[in-house]
Coordinates of C-alpha atoms (C1' of nucleotides) in Angstrom, one line a residue:
Chain A
M1 CA 0.0 0.0 0.0
A2 CA 2.4 2.6 1.1
K3 CA 4.9 0.8 -1.0
E4 CA 3.5 2.0 -4.3
R5 CA 3.2 5.5 -3.2
S6 CA 6.7 5.5 -1.8
Y7 CA 8.0 4.0 -4.9
S8 CA 6.5 6.4 -7.3
S9 CA 7.2 9.3 -5.1
L10 CA 10.9 8.3 -5.1
I11 CA 11.2 9.2 -8.7
A12 CA 9.8 12.6 -7.8
R13 CA 12.1 13.0 -4.9
L14 CA 15.1 12.1 -7.0
K15 CA 14.1 14.6 -9.6
A16 CA 13.4 17.3 -7.0
G17 CA 17.0 16.8 -5.9
G18 CA 18.2 17.1 -9.5
L19 CA 19.0 13.4 -9.8
R20 CA 17.9 11.4 -12.8
P21 CA 16.0 8.3 -11.9
T22 CA 18.4 5.8 -13.3
R23 CA 18.1 2.0 -13.1
Q24 CA 20.9 1.9 -10.5
R25 CA 19.5 4.7 -8.3
L26 CA 16.0 3.3 -8.3
A27 CA 17.3 -0.2 -7.5
L28 CA 19.4 1.1 -4.6
A29 CA 16.5 3.3 -3.4
R30 CA 14.2 0.3 -3.2
L31 CA 16.7 -1.7 -1.3
L32 CA 17.2 1.3 1.1
F33 CA 13.7 2.5 1.6
E34 CA 11.4 -0.5 1.2
G35 CA 12.5 -2.0 4.5
G36 CA 11.7 0.4 7.2
D37 CA 14.5 2.2 9.1
R38 CA 17.9 0.9 8.2
H39 CA 21.5 1.7 8.9
L40 CA 23.8 0.5 6.2
T41 CA 27.4 0.8 5.2
A42 CA 28.3 1.1 1.5
E43 CA 29.7 -2.4 1.6
Q44 CA 26.5 -3.8 3.0
L45 CA 24.3 -2.1 0.4
H46 CA 26.6 -3.3 -2.3
S47 CA 26.3 -6.8 -1.1
E48 CA 22.5 -6.6 -0.9
A49 CA 22.5 -5.3 -4.4
E50 CA 24.5 -8.3 -5.6
E51 CA 22.3 -10.7 -3.8
S52 CA 19.3 -9.1 -5.5
A53 CA 21.0 -9.5 -8.8
V54 CA 21.2 -5.8 -9.2
R55 CA 24.3 -4.9 -11.2
V56 CA 25.9 -1.8 -9.6
S57 CA 29.6 -0.9 -9.1
V58 CA 31.0 0.0 -5.8
A59 CA 31.7 3.5 -7.1
T60 CA 28.0 4.0 -7.9
V61 CA 27.0 2.8 -4.5
Y62 CA 29.2 5.4 -2.9
N63 CA 28.1 8.1 -5.3
T64 CA 24.5 7.3 -4.8
L65 CA 24.7 7.2 -1.0
H66 CA 26.4 10.6 -1.0
Q67 CA 23.9 12.1 -3.5
F68 CA 21.0 10.8 -1.5
T69 CA 22.5 12.2 1.6
K70 CA 22.9 15.6 -0.1
V71 CA 19.2 15.7 -1.2
G72 CA 18.0 14.7 2.2
L73 CA 16.9 11.1 1.6
L74 CA 19.6 9.7 3.8
R75 CA 21.7 10.8 6.8
E76 CA 25.2 9.9 7.4
V77 CA 26.1 8.6 10.8
V78 CA 29.7 8.3 12.1
V79 CA 30.2 6.1 15.1
E80 CA 33.2 4.0 14.3
P81 CA 36.4 5.0 12.7
G82 CA 36.8 3.9 9.1
R83 CA 33.2 3.1 8.4
S84 CA 30.2 5.2 7.5
Y85 CA 26.7 4.3 8.1
F86 CA 23.8 5.7 6.2
D87 CA 20.5 6.0 8.0
T88 CA 17.2 5.9 6.1
N89 CA 15.5 7.8 8.9
V90 CA 16.1 11.5 8.3
D91 CA 13.9 12.7 11.1
D92 CA 15.4 14.3 14.1
H93 CA 16.6 11.4 16.3
H94 CA 19.6 9.8 17.9
H95 CA 21.3 6.4 18.2
F96 CA 22.2 3.5 20.3
Y97 CA 25.4 2.0 19.1
F98 CA 26.2 -1.6 20.0
E99 CA 29.9 -1.9 20.3
A100 CA 29.8 -5.6 20.2
T101 CA 28.1 -6.0 16.9
G102 CA 28.5 -2.6 15.3
D103 CA 24.7 -2.2 15.0
L104 CA 22.8 1.0 15.3
Q105 CA 19.3 1.5 16.7
D106 CA 17.3 4.7 16.5
I107 CA 16.3 6.6 19.6
P108 CA 13.3 8.8 18.7
S109 CA 13.9 12.4 19.6
D110 CA 11.1 12.5 22.2
R111 CA 13.0 9.8 24.2
L112 CA 16.2 11.8 24.5
R113 CA 16.6 15.5 24.7
V114 CA 19.6 17.8 24.8
R115 CA 19.2 20.8 27.0
E116 CA 21.2 23.9 27.7
L117 CA 22.8 23.6 24.3
P118 CA 25.6 26.2 24.4
E119 CA 25.9 29.1 22.0
P120 CA 27.9 28.1 18.9
P121 CA 31.2 29.8 18.7
E122 CA 31.4 33.2 17.0
G123 CA 30.7 33.1 13.3
T124 CA 29.2 29.7 13.2
R125 CA 25.8 28.1 13.4
I126 CA 24.7 24.8 14.6
E127 CA 24.2 22.4 11.8
R128 CA 23.2 19.3 13.7
V129 CA 23.4 17.7 17.1
D130 CA 24.3 14.0 17.1
V131 CA 23.9 11.9 20.3
V132 CA 25.4 8.4 20.3
V133 CA 24.6 6.2 23.3
R134 CA 27.3 3.5 23.3
V135 CA 26.1 0.3 24.9
R136 CA 28.0 -2.8 25.7
N137 CA 26.8 -6.3 26.6
L138 CA 26.1 -6.9 30.3
E139 CA 28.9 -8.8 31.9
T140 CA 29.6 -12.4 31.3
Chain B
M1 CA 54.5 23.5 38.6
A2 CA 51.9 21.0 37.7
K3 CA 54.2 19.9 35.0
E4 CA 56.6 18.1 37.3
R5 CA 53.8 16.3 39.2
S6 CA 52.1 15.4 36.0
Y7 CA 55.3 14.1 34.5
S8 CA 56.3 11.9 37.3
S9 CA 52.8 10.7 37.9
L10 CA 52.7 9.7 34.3
I11 CA 55.1 6.9 34.9
A12 CA 52.9 5.7 37.7
R13 CA 49.8 5.9 35.6
L14 CA 51.4 3.9 32.9
K15 CA 52.6 1.3 35.3
A16 CA 49.1 1.2 36.9
G17 CA 47.8 0.3 33.4
G18 CA 50.4 -2.4 33.0
L19 CA 52.4 -0.4 30.5
R20 CA 56.1 -0.1 30.8
P21 CA 57.4 3.5 30.8
T22 CA 59.5 3.2 27.6
R23 CA 61.3 6.1 25.9
Q24 CA 58.6 6.2 23.2
R25 CA 55.6 6.1 25.5
L26 CA 57.0 8.8 27.7
A27 CA 57.9 11.1 24.8
L28 CA 54.4 10.7 23.4
A29 CA 52.8 11.2 26.7
R30 CA 54.7 14.5 27.2
L31 CA 53.6 15.7 23.8
L32 CA 50.0 14.7 24.6
F33 CA 49.7 15.9 28.1
E34 CA 51.9 18.9 28.5
G35 CA 49.8 21.2 26.5
G36 CA 46.3 21.3 28.0
D37 CA 43.3 19.8 26.3
R38 CA 44.1 18.5 22.9
H39 CA 42.5 16.6 20.1
L40 CA 44.9 14.9 17.9
T41 CA 45.0 12.3 15.1
A42 CA 47.7 9.7 15.0
E43 CA 49.2 11.5 12.0
Q44 CA 49.4 14.7 13.8
L45 CA 51.0 13.2 16.9
H46 CA 53.5 11.4 14.7
S47 CA 54.4 14.7 13.0
E48 CA 54.8 16.5 16.3
A49 CA 57.1 13.7 17.4
E50 CA 59.2 14.1 14.4
E51 CA 59.4 17.9 14.8
S52 CA 60.5 17.3 18.4
A53 CA 63.2 15.0 17.2
V54 CA 61.5 12.0 18.9
R55 CA 62.1 8.9 16.9
V56 CA 58.9 6.8 16.9
S57 CA 57.4 4.7 14.2
V58 CA 53.8 5.2 13.0
A59 CA 52.9 1.7 14.3
T60 CA 54.1 2.7 17.8
V61 CA 52.0 5.9 17.7
Y62 CA 48.9 3.9 16.9
N63 CA 49.8 1.2 19.5
T64 CA 50.4 3.9 22.1
L65 CA 47.2 5.8 21.4
H66 CA 45.2 2.7 21.7
Q67 CA 46.9 1.6 24.9
F68 CA 46.6 5.0 26.5
T69 CA 42.9 4.9 25.6
K70 CA 42.5 1.5 27.1
V71 CA 44.0 2.6 30.4
G72 CA 42.0 5.7 30.5
L73 CA 44.6 8.3 29.7
L74 CA 42.9 9.2 26.4
R75 CA 39.5 9.1 24.9
E76 CA 38.8 8.3 21.3
V77 CA 36.4 10.7 19.5
V78 CA 34.9 9.7 16.2
V79 CA 33.3 12.6 14.2
E80 CA 34.6 12.1 10.7
P81 CA 34.7 8.9 8.7
G82 CA 38.2 7.7 8.2
R83 CA 40.0 9.6 10.9
S84 CA 40.1 9.1 14.6
Y85 CA 40.8 11.9 17.1
F86 CA 42.2 11.2 20.6
D87 CA 41.2 13.6 23.3
T88 CA 43.4 14.3 26.3
N89 CA 40.4 15.3 28.3
V90 CA 38.9 12.2 29.7
D91 CA 36.4 13.9 31.9
D92 CA 32.7 13.7 31.1
H93 CA 32.2 16.3 28.3
H94 CA 31.1 16.8 24.7
H95 CA 32.3 18.4 21.5
F96 CA 31.8 21.1 19.0
Y97 CA 33.0 19.9 15.6
F98 CA 33.9 22.5 13.0
E99 CA 33.1 20.9 9.7
A100 CA 35.1 23.5 7.8
T101 CA 38.4 22.9 9.5
G102 CA 37.9 19.5 11.1
D103 CA 38.7 20.9 14.5
L104 CA 37.2 19.9 17.8
Q105 CA 36.4 22.0 20.9
D106 CA 35.3 20.7 24.2
I107 CA 31.9 21.5 25.7
P108 CA 32.1 21.0 29.5
S109 CA 29.4 18.7 30.7
D110 CA 27.7 21.5 32.7
R111 CA 27.1 23.4 29.6
L112 CA 25.1 20.7 27.9
R113 CA 23.0 18.0 29.4
V114 CA 21.2 15.0 28.0
R115 CA 18.0 14.3 29.7
E116 CA 15.4 11.5 29.5
L117 CA 18.1 9.1 28.6
P118 CA 16.2 6.0 27.5
E119 CA 16.8 2.6 29.1
P120 CA 19.5 0.7 27.3
P121 CA 18.2 -2.3 25.4
E122 CA 17.8 -5.6 27.3
G123 CA 21.1 -7.2 28.3
T124 CA 23.2 -4.1 27.7
R125 CA 24.5 -1.2 29.8
I126 CA 25.4 2.3 28.7
E127 CA 29.1 2.7 28.2
R128 CA 29.2 6.4 27.2
V129 CA 27.0 9.1 25.8
D130 CA 28.7 11.2 23.1
V131 CA 27.2 14.4 21.9
V132 CA 28.7 16.1 18.9
V133 CA 27.4 19.6 18.0
R134 CA 28.3 20.1 14.3
V135 CA 28.8 23.7 13.4
R136 CA 29.4 25.4 10.1
N137 CA 30.6 28.8 9.2
L138 CA 28.0 31.5 9.0
E139 CA 27.0 32.2 5.4
T140 CA 29.2 34.0 3.0
Chain C
dA1 C1' 75.5 -7.5 37.8
dT2 C1' 73.6 -10.8 34.4
dA3 C1' 70.9 -13.9 32.0
dA4 C1' 66.5 -15.2 31.0
dT5 C1' 61.8 -13.6 29.9
dA6 C1' 58.3 -11.0 28.7
dG7 C1' 56.9 -6.9 26.8
dT8 C1' 57.9 -3.3 23.1
dT9 C1' 59.3 -1.2 18.9
dT10 C1' 60.1 -1.2 14.1
dG11 C1' 59.9 -0.9 8.8
dG12 C1' 57.5 -2.4 5.5
dA13 C1' 54.0 -5.0 3.6
dA14 C1' 49.1 -5.8 3.8
dT15 C1' 44.3 -4.5 4.5
dT16 C1' 40.3 -1.7 4.5
dG17 C1' 37.2 1.7 3.2
dT18 C1' 36.8 5.3 0.0
dT19 C1' 37.7 8.4 -3.9
dC20 C1' 39.4 9.3 -8.5
dT21 C1' 39.6 8.9 -13.5
dA22 C1' 38.6 8.7 -18.2
dA23 C1' 36.0 6.1 -21.3
dA24 C1' 31.5 4.1 -22.3
dC25 C1' 26.7 4.6 -21.6
dT26 C1' 21.9 6.6 -21.0
dA27 C1' 18.3 9.9 -19.9
dT28 C1' 16.6 14.2 -21.4
dT29 C1' 16.0 18.1 -24.5
dG30 C1' 15.4 20.4 -28.7
Chain D
dC1 C1' 16.5 11.3 -33.6
dA2 C1' 20.7 13.9 -32.7
dA3 C1' 23.0 16.6 -29.4
dT4 C1' 24.2 17.3 -24.6
dA5 C1' 24.5 16.8 -20.1
dG6 C1' 24.5 13.7 -16.6
dT7 C1' 25.7 8.8 -15.1
dT8 C1' 28.0 4.5 -14.6
dT9 C1' 32.0 1.7 -14.5
dA10 C1' 36.4 -1.0 -13.8
dG11 C1' 40.3 -0.4 -12.0
dA12 C1' 43.9 2.4 -10.3
dA13 C1' 45.0 5.4 -6.6
dC14 C1' 44.7 6.9 -1.9
dA15 C1' 44.5 7.4 3.1
dA16 C1' 44.2 5.7 7.5
dT17 C1' 45.1 1.9 10.0
dT18 C1' 46.7 -2.8 11.2
dC19 C1' 49.6 -6.7 10.8
dC20 C1' 54.1 -9.1 10.9
dA21 C1' 58.2 -11.2 12.3
dA22 C1' 62.6 -9.7 13.6
dA23 C1' 65.4 -6.7 16.6
dC24 C1' 65.4 -4.4 20.8
dT25 C1' 64.7 -3.1 25.9
dA26 C1' 62.7 -3.1 30.5
dT27 C1' 62.0 -6.1 34.2
dT28 C1' 62.8 -10.3 37.1
dA29 C1' 65.1 -13.8 39.1
dT30 C1' 69.5 -15.4 39.9

DNA sequence: ATAATAGTTTGGAATTGTTCTAAACTATTG
DNA sequence: CAATAGTTTAGAACAATTCCAAACTATTAT
């Protein structure tokens, strides 16, 4: 039901961002957006594409992820050195990060608030506030 | 004044962490801790060492940074994919991150508070809460 | 002191994640 | 349907980091 709408609106959203709805971009978009909230690395998305018999190069996966991020379809999350996650949830929210598995889980913004946010330094404006709650497995 | 104390206590702190106070570790420790709060990448520390005529290999810089982190002398901060910062301030605090320059600035924990922290998922405990306030230069 | 040992350092190769490049391809426009 | 502007691609290049096995050094036991 929402699938159809979301699929056809994707084309519109790509166009709105100045991105042509190519075979690759649409295929990646489906993988990304047809499964609820997800947190994927470029590697992971590329593997999923291969498994779904979608031919895309690694370069295109990276290009696409960055372009989607630029037009607001994705949000980049940095929690671990040397690996970027892309989050299909672009609403205001935060994350649990499971150090053991490398997984991320959303924390809706009404479950965690930052208060007394300090003034940004002279000549700058706040772009975003990222909160990462790092969790570890309870002791063995 | 505090220099002497901090220097001699360093040896003790290394030992407490099970690390032998070697030439390299002490030299790196001085570079790190004799200049107030700092946020350095491995690369940067290695350059500083070279400039100070301290002979250390890159591998040792990485080993040392991680060992220091493990024993609580440093804290690792991840804000940018593909680059790790090490923070000499290990107290509870947060960061401004300047996207333009890649610089970090501490936000003391009394200037920013997180409230309504959600329960950690079943079987896990909260290890740390990192808040990164990303700032960008005011418009041109 | 000294020898034995356990921990440390090192250069260089290897790995990992990501970006670059220039040529081939494809969607859009006129 | 041709022109063009944007896209994709394989593979090379890159950057940060880790791995490796040999040489070295601090500590411990003698």
